[in-house]
XYZ file of C-alpha atoms in Angstrom:
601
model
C 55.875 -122.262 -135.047
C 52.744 -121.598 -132.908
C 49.411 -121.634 -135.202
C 48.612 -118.380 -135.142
C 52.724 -117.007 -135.867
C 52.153 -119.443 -139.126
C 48.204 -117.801 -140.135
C 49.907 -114.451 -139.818
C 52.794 -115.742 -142.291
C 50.934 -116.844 -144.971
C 48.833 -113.821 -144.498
C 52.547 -111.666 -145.419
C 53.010 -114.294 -147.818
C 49.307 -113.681 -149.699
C 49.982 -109.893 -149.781
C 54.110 -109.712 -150.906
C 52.616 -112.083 -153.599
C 50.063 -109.558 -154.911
C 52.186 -106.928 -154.964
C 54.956 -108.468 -156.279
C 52.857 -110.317 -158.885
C 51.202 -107.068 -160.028
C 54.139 -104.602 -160.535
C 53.960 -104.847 -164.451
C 51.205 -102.356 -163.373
C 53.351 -99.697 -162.434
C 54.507 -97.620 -165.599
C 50.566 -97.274 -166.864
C 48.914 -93.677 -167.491
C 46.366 -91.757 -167.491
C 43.050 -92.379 -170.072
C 39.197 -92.642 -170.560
C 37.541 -91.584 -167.464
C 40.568 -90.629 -165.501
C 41.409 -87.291 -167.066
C 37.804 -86.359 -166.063
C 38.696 -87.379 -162.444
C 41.854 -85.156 -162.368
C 40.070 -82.588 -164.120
C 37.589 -81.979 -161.068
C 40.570 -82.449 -158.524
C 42.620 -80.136 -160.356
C 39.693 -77.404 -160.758
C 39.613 -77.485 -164.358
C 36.323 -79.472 -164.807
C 32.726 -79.318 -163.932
C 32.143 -79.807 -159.960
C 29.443 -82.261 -158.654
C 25.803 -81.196 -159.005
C 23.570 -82.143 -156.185
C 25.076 -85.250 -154.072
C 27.505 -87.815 -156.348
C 27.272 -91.035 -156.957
C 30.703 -93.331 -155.744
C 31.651 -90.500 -153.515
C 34.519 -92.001 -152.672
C 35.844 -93.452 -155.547
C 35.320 -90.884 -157.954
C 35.210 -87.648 -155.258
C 37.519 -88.260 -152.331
C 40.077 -90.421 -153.531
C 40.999 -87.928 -156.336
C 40.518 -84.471 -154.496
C 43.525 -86.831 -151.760
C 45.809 -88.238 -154.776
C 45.571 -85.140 -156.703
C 47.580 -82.648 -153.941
C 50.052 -84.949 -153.247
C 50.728 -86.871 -156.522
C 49.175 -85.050 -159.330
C 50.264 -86.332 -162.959
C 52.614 -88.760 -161.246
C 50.657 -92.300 -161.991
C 52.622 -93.913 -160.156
C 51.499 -93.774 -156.189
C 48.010 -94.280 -157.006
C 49.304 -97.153 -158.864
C 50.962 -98.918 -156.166
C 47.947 -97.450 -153.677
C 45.620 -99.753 -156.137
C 48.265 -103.150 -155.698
C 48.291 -102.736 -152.122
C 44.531 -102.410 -151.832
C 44.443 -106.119 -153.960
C 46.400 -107.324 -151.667
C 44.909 -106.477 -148.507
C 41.971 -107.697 -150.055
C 43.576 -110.955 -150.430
C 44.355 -111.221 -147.094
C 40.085 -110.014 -145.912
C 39.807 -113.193 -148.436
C 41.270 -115.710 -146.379
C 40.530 -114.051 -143.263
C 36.842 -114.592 -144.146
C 37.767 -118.310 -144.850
C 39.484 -118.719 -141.709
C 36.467 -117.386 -139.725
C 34.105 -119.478 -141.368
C 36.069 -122.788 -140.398
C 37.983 -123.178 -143.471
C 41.321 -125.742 -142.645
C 44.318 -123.603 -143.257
C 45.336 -124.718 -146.787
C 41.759 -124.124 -147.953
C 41.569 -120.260 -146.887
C 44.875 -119.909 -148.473
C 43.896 -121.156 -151.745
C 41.097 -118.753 -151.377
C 43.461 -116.295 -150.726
C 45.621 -117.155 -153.784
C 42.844 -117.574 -156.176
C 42.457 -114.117 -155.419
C 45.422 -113.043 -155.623
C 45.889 -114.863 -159.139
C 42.588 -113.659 -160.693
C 42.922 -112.310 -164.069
C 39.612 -110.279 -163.282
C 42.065 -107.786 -161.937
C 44.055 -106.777 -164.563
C 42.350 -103.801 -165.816
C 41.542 -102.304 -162.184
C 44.520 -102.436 -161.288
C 46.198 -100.993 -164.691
C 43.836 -98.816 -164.751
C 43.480 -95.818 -162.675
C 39.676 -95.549 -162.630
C 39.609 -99.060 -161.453
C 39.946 -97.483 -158.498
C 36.676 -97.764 -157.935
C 36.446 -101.958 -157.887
C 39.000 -102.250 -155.908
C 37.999 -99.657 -152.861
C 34.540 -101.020 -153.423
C 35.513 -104.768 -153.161
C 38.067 -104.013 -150.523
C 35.366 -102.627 -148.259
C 32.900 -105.113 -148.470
C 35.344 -107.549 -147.543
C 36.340 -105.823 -144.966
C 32.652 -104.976 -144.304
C 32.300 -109.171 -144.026
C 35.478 -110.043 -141.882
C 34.209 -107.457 -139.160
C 30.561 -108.790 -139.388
C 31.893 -112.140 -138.985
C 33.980 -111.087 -135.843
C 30.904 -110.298 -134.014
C 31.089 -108.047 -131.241
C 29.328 -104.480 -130.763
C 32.478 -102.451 -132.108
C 33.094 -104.779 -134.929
C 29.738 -104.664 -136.077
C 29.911 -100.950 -136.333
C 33.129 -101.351 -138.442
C 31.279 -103.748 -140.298
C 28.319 -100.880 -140.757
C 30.953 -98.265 -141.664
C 33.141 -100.342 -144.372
C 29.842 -101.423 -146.163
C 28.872 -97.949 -146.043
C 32.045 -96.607 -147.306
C 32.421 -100.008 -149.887
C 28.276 -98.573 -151.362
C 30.396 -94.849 -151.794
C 32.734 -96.765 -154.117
C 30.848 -98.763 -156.388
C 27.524 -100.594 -156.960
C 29.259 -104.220 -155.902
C 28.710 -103.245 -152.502
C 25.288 -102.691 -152.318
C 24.216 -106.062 -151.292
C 25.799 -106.578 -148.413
C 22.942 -105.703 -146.670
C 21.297 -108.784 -148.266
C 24.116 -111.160 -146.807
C 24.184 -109.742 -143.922
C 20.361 -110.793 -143.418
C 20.962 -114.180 -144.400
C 23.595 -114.795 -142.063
C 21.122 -113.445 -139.080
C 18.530 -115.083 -140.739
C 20.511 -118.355 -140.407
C 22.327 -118.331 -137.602
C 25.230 -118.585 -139.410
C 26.921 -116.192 -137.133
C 27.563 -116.235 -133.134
C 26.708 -112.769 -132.682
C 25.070 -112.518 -129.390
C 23.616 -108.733 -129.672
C 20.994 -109.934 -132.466
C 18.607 -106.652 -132.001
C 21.866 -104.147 -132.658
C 23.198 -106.219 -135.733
C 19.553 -106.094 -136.665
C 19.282 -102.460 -136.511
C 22.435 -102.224 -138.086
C 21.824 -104.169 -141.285
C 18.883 -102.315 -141.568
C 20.160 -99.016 -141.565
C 22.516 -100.207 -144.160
C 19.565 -101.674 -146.151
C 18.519 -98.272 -146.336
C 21.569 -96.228 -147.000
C 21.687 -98.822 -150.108
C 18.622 -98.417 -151.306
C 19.236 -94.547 -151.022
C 22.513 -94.915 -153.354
C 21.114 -97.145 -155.807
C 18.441 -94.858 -156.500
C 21.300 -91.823 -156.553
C 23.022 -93.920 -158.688
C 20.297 -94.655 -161.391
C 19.528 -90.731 -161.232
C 23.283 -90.234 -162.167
C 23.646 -92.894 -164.941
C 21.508 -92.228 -168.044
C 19.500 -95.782 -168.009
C 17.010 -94.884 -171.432
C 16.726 -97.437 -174.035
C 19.473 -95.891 -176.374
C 21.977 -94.212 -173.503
C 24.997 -95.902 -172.378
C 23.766 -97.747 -169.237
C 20.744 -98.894 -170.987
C 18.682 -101.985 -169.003
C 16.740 -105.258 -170.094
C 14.948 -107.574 -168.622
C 15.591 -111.059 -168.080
C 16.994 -112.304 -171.277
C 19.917 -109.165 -170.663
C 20.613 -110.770 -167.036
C 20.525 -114.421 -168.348
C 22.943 -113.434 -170.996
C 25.259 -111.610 -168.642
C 24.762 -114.299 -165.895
C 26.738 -116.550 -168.283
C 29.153 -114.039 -169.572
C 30.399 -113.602 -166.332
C 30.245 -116.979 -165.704
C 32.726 -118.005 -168.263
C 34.759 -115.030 -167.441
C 35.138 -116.231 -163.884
C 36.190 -120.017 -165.671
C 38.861 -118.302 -167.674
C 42.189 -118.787 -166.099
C 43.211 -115.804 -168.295
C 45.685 -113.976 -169.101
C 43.932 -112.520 -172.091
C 39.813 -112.748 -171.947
C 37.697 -113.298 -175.516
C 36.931 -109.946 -177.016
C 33.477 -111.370 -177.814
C 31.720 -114.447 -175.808
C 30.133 -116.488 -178.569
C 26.749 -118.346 -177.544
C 28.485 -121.628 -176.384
C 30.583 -119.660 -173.877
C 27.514 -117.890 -172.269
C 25.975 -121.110 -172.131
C 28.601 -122.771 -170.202
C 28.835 -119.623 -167.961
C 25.356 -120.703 -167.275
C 25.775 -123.759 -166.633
C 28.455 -123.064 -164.304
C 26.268 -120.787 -162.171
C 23.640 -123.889 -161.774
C 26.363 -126.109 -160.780
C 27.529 -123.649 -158.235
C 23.839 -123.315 -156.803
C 22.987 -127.119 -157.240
C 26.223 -128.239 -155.339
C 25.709 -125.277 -152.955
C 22.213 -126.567 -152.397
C 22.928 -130.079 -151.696
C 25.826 -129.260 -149.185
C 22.819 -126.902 -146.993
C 20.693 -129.794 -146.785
C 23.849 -131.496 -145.296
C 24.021 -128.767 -143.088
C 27.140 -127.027 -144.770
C 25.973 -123.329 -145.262
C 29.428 -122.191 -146.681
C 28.884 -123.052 -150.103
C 25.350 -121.533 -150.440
C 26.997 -118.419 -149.198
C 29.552 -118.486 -151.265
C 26.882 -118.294 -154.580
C 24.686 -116.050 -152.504
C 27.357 -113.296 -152.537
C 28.959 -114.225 -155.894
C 24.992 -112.859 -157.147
C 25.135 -110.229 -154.897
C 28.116 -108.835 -156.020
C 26.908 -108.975 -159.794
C 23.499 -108.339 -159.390
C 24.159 -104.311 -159.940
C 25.723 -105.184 -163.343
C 23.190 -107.848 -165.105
C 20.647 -106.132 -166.165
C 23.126 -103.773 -168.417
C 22.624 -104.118 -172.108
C 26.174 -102.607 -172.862
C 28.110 -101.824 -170.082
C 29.521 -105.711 -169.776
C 33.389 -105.911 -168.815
C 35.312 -108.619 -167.335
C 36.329 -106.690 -164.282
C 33.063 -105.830 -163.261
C 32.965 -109.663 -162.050
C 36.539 -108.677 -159.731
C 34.998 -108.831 -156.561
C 33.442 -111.761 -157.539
C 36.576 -113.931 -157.490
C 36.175 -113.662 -153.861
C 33.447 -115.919 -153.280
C 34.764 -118.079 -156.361
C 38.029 -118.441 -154.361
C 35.986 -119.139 -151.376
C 33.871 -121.546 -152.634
C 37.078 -123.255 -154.168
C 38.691 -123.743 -150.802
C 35.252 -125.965 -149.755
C 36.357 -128.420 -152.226
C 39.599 -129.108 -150.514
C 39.293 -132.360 -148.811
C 38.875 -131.075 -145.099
C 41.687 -134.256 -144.208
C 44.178 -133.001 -146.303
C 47.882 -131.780 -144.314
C 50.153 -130.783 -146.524
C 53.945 -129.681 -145.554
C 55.118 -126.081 -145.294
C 56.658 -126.604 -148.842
C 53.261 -126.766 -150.626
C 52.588 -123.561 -149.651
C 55.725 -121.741 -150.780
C 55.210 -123.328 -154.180
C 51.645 -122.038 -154.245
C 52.954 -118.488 -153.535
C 55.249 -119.153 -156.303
C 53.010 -120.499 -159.048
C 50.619 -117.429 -158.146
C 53.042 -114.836 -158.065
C 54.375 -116.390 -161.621
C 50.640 -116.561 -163.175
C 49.985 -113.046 -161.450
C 53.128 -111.361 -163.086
C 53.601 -112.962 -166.193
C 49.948 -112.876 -166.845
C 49.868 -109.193 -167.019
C 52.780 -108.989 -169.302
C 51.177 -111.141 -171.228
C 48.264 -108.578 -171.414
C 50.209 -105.971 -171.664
C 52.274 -107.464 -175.087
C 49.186 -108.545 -176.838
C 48.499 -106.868 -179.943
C 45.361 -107.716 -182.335
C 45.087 -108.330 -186.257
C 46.060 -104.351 -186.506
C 49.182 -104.628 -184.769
C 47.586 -102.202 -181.784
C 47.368 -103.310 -178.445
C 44.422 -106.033 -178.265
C 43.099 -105.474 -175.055
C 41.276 -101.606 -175.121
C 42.502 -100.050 -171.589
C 45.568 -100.843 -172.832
C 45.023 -99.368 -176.393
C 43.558 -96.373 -174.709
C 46.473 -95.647 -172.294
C 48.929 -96.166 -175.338
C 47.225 -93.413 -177.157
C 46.889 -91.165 -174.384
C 50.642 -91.547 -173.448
C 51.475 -90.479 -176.903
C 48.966 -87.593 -177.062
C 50.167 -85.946 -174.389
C 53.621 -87.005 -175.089
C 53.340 -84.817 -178.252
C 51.744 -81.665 -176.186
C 54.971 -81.727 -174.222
C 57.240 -82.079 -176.769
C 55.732 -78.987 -178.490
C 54.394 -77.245 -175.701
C 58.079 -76.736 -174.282
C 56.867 -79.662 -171.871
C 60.454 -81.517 -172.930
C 63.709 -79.386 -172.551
C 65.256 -79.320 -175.601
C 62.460 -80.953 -178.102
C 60.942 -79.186 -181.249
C 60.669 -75.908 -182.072
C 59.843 -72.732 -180.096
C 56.963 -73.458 -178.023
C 53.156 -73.335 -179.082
C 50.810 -71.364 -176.866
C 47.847 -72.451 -178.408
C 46.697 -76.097 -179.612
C 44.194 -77.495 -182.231
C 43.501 -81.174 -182.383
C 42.113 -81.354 -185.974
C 39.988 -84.312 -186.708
C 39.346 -84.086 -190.738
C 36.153 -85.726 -191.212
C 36.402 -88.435 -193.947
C 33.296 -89.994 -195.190
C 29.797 -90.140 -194.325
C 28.054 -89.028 -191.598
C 31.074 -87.348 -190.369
C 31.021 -85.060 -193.503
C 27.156 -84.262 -193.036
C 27.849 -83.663 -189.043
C 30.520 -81.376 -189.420
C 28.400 -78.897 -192.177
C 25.760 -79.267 -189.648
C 27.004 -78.088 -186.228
C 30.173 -76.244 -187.476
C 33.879 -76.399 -187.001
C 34.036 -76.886 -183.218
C 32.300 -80.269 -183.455
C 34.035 -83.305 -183.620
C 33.580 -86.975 -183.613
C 34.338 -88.975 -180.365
C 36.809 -90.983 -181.753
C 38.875 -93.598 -179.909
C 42.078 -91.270 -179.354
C 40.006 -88.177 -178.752
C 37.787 -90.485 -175.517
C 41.352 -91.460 -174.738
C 42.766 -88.283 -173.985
C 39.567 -87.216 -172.536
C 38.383 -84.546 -175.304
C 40.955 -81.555 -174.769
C 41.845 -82.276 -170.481
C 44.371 -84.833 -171.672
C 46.264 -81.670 -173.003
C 45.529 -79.303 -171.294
C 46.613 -81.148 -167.750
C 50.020 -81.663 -169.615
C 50.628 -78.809 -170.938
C 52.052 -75.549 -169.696
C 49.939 -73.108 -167.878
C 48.047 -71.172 -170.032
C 47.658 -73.318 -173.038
C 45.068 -72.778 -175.115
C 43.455 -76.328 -176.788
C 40.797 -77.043 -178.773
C 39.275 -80.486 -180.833
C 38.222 -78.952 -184.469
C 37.183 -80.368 -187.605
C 38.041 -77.208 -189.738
C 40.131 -74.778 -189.365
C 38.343 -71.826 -189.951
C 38.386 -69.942 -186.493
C 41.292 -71.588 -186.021
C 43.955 -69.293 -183.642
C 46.294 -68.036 -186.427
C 49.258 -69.088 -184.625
C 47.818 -72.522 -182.896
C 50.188 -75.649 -183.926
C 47.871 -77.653 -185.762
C 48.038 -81.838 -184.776
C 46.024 -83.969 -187.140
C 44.458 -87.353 -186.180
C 45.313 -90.761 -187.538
C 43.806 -93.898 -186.186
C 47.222 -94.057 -184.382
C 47.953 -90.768 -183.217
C 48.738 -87.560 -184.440
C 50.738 -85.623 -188.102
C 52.377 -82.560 -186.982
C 51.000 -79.973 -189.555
C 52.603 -76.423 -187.903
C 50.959 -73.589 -187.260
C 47.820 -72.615 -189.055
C 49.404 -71.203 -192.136
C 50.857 -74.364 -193.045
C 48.265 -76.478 -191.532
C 45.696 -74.825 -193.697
C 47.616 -75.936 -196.616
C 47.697 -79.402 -195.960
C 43.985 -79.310 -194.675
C 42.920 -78.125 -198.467
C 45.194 -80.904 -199.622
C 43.151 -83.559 -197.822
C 40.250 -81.667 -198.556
C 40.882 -81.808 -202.021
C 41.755 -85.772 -201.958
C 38.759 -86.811 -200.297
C 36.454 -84.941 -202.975
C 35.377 -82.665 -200.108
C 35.395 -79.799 -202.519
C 33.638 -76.885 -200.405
C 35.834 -77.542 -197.771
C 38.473 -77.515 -199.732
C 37.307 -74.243 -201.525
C 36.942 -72.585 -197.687
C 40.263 -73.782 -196.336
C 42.028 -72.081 -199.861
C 40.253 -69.176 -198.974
C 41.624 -69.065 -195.717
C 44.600 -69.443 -196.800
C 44.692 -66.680 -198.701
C 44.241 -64.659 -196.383
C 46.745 -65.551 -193.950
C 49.280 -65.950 -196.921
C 48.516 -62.079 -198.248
C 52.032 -61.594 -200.283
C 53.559 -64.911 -201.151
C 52.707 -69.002 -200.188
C 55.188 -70.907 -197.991
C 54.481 -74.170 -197.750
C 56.247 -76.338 -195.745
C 55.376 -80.117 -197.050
C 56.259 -83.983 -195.608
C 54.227 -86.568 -197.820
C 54.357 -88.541 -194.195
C 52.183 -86.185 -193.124
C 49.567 -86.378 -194.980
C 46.773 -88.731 -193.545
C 45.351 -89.800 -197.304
C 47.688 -90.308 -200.479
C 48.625 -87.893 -202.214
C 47.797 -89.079 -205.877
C 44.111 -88.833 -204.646
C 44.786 -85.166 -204.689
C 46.307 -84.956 -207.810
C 43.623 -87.356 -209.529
C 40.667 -85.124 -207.869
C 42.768 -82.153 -209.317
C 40.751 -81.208 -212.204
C 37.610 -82.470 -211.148
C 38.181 -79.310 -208.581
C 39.152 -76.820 -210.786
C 35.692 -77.733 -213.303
C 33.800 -77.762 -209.941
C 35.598 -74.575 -209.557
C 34.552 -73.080 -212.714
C 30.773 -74.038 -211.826
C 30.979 -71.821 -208.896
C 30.398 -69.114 -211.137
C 27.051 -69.781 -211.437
C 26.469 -69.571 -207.594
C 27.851 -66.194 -207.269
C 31.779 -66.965 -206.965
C 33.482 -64.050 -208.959
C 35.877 -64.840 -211.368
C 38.515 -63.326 -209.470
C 37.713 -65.790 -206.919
C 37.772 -68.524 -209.085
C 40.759 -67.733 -210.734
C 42.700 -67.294 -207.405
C 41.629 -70.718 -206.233
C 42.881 -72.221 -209.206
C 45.896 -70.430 -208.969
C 46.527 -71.654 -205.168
C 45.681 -75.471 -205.854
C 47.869 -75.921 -208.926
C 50.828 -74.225 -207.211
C 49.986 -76.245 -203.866
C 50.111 -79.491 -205.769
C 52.890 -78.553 -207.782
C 54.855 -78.281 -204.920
C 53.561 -81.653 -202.929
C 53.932 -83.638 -206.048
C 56.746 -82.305 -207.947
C 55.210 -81.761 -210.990
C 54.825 -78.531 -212.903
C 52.064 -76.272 -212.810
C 52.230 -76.675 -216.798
C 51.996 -80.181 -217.031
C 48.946 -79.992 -214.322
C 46.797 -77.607 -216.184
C 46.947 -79.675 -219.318
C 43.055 -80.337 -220.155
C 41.454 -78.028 -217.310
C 39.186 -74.777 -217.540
C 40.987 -72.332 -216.413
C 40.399 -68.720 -215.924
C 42.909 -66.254 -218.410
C 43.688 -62.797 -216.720
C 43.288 -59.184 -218.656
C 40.579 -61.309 -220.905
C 37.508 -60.257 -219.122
C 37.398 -63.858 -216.672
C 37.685 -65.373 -220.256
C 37.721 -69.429 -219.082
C 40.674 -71.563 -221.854
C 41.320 -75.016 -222.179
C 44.493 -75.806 -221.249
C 47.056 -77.314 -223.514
C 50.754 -78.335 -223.811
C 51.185 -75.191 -225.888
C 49.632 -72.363 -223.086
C 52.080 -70.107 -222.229
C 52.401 -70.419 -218.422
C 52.590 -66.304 -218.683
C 48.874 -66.208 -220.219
C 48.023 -68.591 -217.672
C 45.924 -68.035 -214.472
């Protein structure tokens, strides 16, 4: 086989094995920052204000997917493999064109192909935006390295379009001038690939500064910045994150690992160092754009993830393939086993991710966690929603997520700012807030996040949050019962006296309460221990301007609903409370074994 039939083989071989190592992918959903995504494709959401940052990853690609896809995750899933893969092959394209011996651009190749930095992009749909912005700039290189008028302005447009995508991009500018700088490249129109890097120079100094206007960067938002401890400290997180043959990464990096990250980035630039003063520029490349390509993300205080070091694995692979003795010929098999062992690592590395649960029993790694709540969120919407032929009852038309708050500054929030606020909890970021729901659900549903249901729609089905998902509590008649339950368990008396109230009033003849101890999200015995505590609390309300026919109905209520929950007889409950007596005047009795439950109120 002629040379270049056998570069273009392993080139097939590099991308069948990223797709076929990377299918466990396929089967993901929806979460986080993706349901914001689809809402501005779909038109539900809040359009751009002013010009947006990542254009491309986080405009175009969805307003394309959403028309011709739309809930299905599926083709942008596959879209996301085949982008790895062609990325792959830029990889050890780049190698070949910078005189890399055939086995040592493949290994580049496969090192790529292999990384575990690209789990969560690829599972992921908003890692969408790594992999168009690392695809890109790789393609951005390749061309550059081609030479040649037209490729340059390839070159010029793929870096431009890889800046659009994400911040990884945005030095390529600065590569580019080292190659000129250095000669590195045999481009013989040196004032036009000038003027072209420059232009890009400025285009990325135009989108970082969009960017930072985009991203709140104070000292207590999200994307906060340090100085150069933060970059030091993420230098060497990202450093052991690029050492760690995976599958699963550490959920925290303790001190040693940052250290040897560290350490590995001065080995890189030593050794890179010592092979340019032998006149090898490869290697010093190599670290150059392994910086490059991180630089965006160092100086974040929070915002530190092992797949923001994806593109990374590039150079890594790169600079890999320069440590292959230059001498070394191996047969054709070698390289089928390599495609093998990558494809194996590749593949069973994700379901390796995928299965791996923490102390809790939950998924361990949180894109995974995330997408495992959101699948059964919106699961439950169809099943109730008439979503699912021939699941639950008749349809709901209207939807309220109710998040009781427990303890806390939870409790003091939600007296605060009212019903309608609620905490951002790990299921409700998962769904994204109410678009989650509202995307699967029929047209015309009607959702809302509450921590109360006062305001509540009187015939909304009400779906209670757990740390794992959600109780089905009915509509708001019935909901309201078990929300003064809870209420009433937790000690949260007010809200428990306001929920009974409500209650009442959309129970105006007789109480029907439909009860499942599995549905409650606290024990029941807390209720029933908390039982006359409430009813002396109760009796104290008098002195705050409660009537005694208030009082006296509440009392009523509560017994009876914990009568029925727990089984026990109003009589035997009462035994040792304050209650009120009717046709006495409000007179308040202690009650006692011997009380006639008809003297009783």
């Amino acid at each position: 086989m002629r040379p270049g039939g056998l570069d273009r083989l392993l080139e097939i071989g590099l991308l069948l094995a990223a797709v076929v190592g990377r299918l466990p992918a396929l089967g993901s959903w929806w979460t986080l920052d993706d349901w914001g995504q689809l809402a501005r494709a779909a038109g539900i959401g809040p359009a751009a204000e002013g010009l947006p940052a990542r254009w491309l990853s986080q405009h175009a690609w969805w307003s394309l997917a959403w028309p011709l896809a739309g809930l299905d995750p599926d083709p942008q899933t596959l879209a996301r493999i085949l982008l790895h893969g062609a990325g792959a092959v830029l990889v050890a394209r780049i190698g070949r064109r910078t005189g890399l011996p055939r086995v040592s651009w493949f290994l580049a190749g496969l090192v790529f192909v292999a990384t575990p930095l690209a789990f969560t992009p690829l599972y992921w749909a908003s890692g969408i935006q790594e992999l168009l912005g690392a695809f890109f700039a790789l393609l951005a290189v390749d061309r550059w390295l081609a030479g040649g008028r037209a490729n340059l302005g390839l070159a010029l447009g793929a870096a431009l379009l890889s800046m659009l995508a994400k911040e990884n991009g945005l030095g390529l500018p600065l590569l580019f001038i080292a190659l000129l700088w250095f000669g590195t490249v045999g481009i013989q129109d040196r004032p036009f690939a000038w003027a072209m890097t420059m232009f890009m120079l400025l285009f990325a100094v135009s989108e970082g500064a969009l960017v930072m206007a985009h991203f709140a960067t104070g000292e207590t938002d999200p994307y906060a910045l340090g100085g150069g401890a933060v970059i030091l400290s993420n230098l060497g997180s990202f450093g052991w994150w690029l050492l760690t043959p995976g599958p699963v990464f550490a959920s925290r990096l303790s001190w040693l690992m940052g250290a040897a990250g560290a350490a590995f980035f001065l080995l890189w630039g030593l050794w890179a160092w010592a092979m340019a003063r032998g006149g090898r520029l490869l290697p010093a490349g190599t670290f150059l754009a392994a910086l490059l390509v991180l630089g965006p993300a160092l100086p974040l205080r929070t915002q530190i993830h092992p797949y923001l070091a994806y593109l990374a694995a590039a150079p890594l692979g790169l600079a890999l393939g320069c440590l292959v003795p230059s001498r070394l010929k191996p047969g054709r098999a070698v390289p089928a086993g390599m495609l093998v062992l990558a494809v194996a690592w590749s593949f069973f590395g994700m379901r390796i991710r995928l299965a791996n649960r923490n102390e809790l029993g939950f998924p361990a790694d949180p894109v995974v966690r995330a997408t495992s709540l959101s699948w059964q969120t919106t699961r439950t919407v169809r099943q109730w929603t008439g979503g699912e032929a021939g699941t639950g009852p008749a349809p709901a038309a209207s939807l309220v997520f109710l998040q009781v708050p427990v303890q806390g500054r939870a409790v003091e929030d939600a007296a605060r700012f009212g019903p309608r606020w609620v905490k951002e909890s790990e299921i409700h970021r998962a769904c994204g807030g109410s678009v989650g729901p509202l995307l699967s659900g029929p047209p015309g549903l009607d959702v809302a996040w509450r921590n109360s249901l006062e305001g509540a729609p009187p015939d909304a089905l009400v779906l209670t949050e757990t740390a794992t998902g959600f109780n089905v509590w009915g509509r708001t008649p019935n909901a309201v019962l078990y929300a003064a339950l809870t209420d009433l368990a937790l000690g949260h008396f007010e809200r428990a006296r306001r929920h009974l109230l409500l209650a009442a009033r959309l129970h105006p003849d007789t109480v029907n309460f439909t009860f499942d101890e599995g549905q409650m999200i606290v024990p029941l015995d807390l209720a029933v221990e908390n039982l006359p505590r409430f009813v002396d609390w109760s009796v104290q309300q008098l002195d705050n301007g409660a009537s005694r026919f208030e009082v006296g109905g509440l009392q009523d209520l509560i017994f009876d609903l914990v009568s029925v929950a727990s089984g026990r007889p109003v009589r035997e409950l009462r035994q040792g409370s304050r209650i009120m007596i009717p046709g006495s005047g409000g007179e308040l009795r202690q009650a006692s074994p011997d009380t006639s439950p008809g003297k009783e109120r």
